[in-house]
PDB file of C-alpha atoms in Angstrom:
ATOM      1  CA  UNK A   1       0.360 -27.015  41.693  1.00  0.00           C
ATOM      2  CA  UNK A   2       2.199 -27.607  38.237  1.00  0.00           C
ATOM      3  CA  UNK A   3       3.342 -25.012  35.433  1.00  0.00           C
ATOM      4  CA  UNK A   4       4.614 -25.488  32.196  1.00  0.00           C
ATOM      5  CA  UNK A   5       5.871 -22.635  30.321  1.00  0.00           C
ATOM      6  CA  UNK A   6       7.628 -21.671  26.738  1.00  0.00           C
ATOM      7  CA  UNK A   7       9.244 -18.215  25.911  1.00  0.00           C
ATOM      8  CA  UNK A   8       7.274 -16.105  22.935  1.00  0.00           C
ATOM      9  CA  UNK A   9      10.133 -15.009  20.679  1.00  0.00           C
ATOM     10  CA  UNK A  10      10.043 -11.074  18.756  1.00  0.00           C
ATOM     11  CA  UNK A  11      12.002 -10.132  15.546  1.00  0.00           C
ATOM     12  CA  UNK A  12      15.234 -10.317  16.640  1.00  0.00           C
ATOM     13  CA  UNK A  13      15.042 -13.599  18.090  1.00  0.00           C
ATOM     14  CA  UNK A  14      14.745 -12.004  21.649  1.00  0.00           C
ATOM     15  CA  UNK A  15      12.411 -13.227  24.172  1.00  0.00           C
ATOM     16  CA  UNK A  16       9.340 -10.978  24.427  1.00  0.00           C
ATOM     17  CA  UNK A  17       7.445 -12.963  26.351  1.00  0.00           C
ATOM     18  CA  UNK A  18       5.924 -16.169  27.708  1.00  0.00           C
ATOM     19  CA  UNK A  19       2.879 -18.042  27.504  1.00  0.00           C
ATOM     20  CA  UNK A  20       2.455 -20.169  30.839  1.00  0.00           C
ATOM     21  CA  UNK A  21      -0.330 -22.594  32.490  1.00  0.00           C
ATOM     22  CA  UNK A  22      -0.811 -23.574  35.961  1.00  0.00           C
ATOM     23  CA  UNK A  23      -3.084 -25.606  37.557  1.00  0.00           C
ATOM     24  CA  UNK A  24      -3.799 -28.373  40.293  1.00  0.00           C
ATOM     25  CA  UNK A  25      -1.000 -31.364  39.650  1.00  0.00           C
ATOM     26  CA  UNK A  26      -3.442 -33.710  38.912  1.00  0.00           C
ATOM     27  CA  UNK A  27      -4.780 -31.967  35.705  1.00  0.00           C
ATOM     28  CA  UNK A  28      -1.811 -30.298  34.466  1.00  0.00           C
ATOM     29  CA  UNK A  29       0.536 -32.548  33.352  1.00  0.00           C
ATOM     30  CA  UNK A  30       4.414 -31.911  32.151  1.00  0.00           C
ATOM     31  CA  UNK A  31       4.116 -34.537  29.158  1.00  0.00           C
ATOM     32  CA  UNK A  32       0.765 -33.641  27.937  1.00  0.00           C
ATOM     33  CA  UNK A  33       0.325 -29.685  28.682  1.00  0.00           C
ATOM     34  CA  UNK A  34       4.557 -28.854  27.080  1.00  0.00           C
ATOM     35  CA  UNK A  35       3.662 -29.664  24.192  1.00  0.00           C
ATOM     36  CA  UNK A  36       0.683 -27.926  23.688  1.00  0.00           C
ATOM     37  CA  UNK A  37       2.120 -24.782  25.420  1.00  0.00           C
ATOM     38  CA  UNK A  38       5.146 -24.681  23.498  1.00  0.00           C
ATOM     39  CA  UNK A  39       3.057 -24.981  20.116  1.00  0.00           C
ATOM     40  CA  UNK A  40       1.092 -22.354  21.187  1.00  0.00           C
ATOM     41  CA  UNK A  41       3.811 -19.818  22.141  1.00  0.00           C
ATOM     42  CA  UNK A  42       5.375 -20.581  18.334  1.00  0.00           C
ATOM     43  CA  UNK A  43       1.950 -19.384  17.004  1.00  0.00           C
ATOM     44  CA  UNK A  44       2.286 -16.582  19.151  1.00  0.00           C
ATOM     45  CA  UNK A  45       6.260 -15.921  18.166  1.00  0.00           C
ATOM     46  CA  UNK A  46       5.462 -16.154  14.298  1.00  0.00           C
ATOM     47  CA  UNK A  47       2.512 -13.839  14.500  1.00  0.00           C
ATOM     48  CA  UNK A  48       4.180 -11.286  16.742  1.00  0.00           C
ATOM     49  CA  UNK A  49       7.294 -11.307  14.195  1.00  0.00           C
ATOM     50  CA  UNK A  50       4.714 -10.723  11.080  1.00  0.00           C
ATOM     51  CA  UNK A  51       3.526  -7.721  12.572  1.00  0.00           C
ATOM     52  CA  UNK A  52       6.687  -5.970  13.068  1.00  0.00           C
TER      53      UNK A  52
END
């Protein structure tokens, strides 16, 4: 098993959060699953901090 996982930011530059994946090493993969995790949990940081 494999997990890659980013922190989802709030206002105040705290973490609130964090957007994770796991799944069998052979289809979750460090160099291909970061950055689409991590791209994901900025979506998620900018759209929580727009609705405070």
């Amino acid at each position: 098993m494999s997990c890659v996982a980013a922190p989802i930011f709030g206002p105040s530059g705290e973490v609130a959060a964090a957007l994770s994946v796991t799944g069998p090493t052979a289809l979750v993969r460090a160099d291909r699953a970061g950055p689409a995790v991590r791209l994901a949990a900025a979506a998620a940081s900018r759209a929580y901090s727009a609705r405070r």
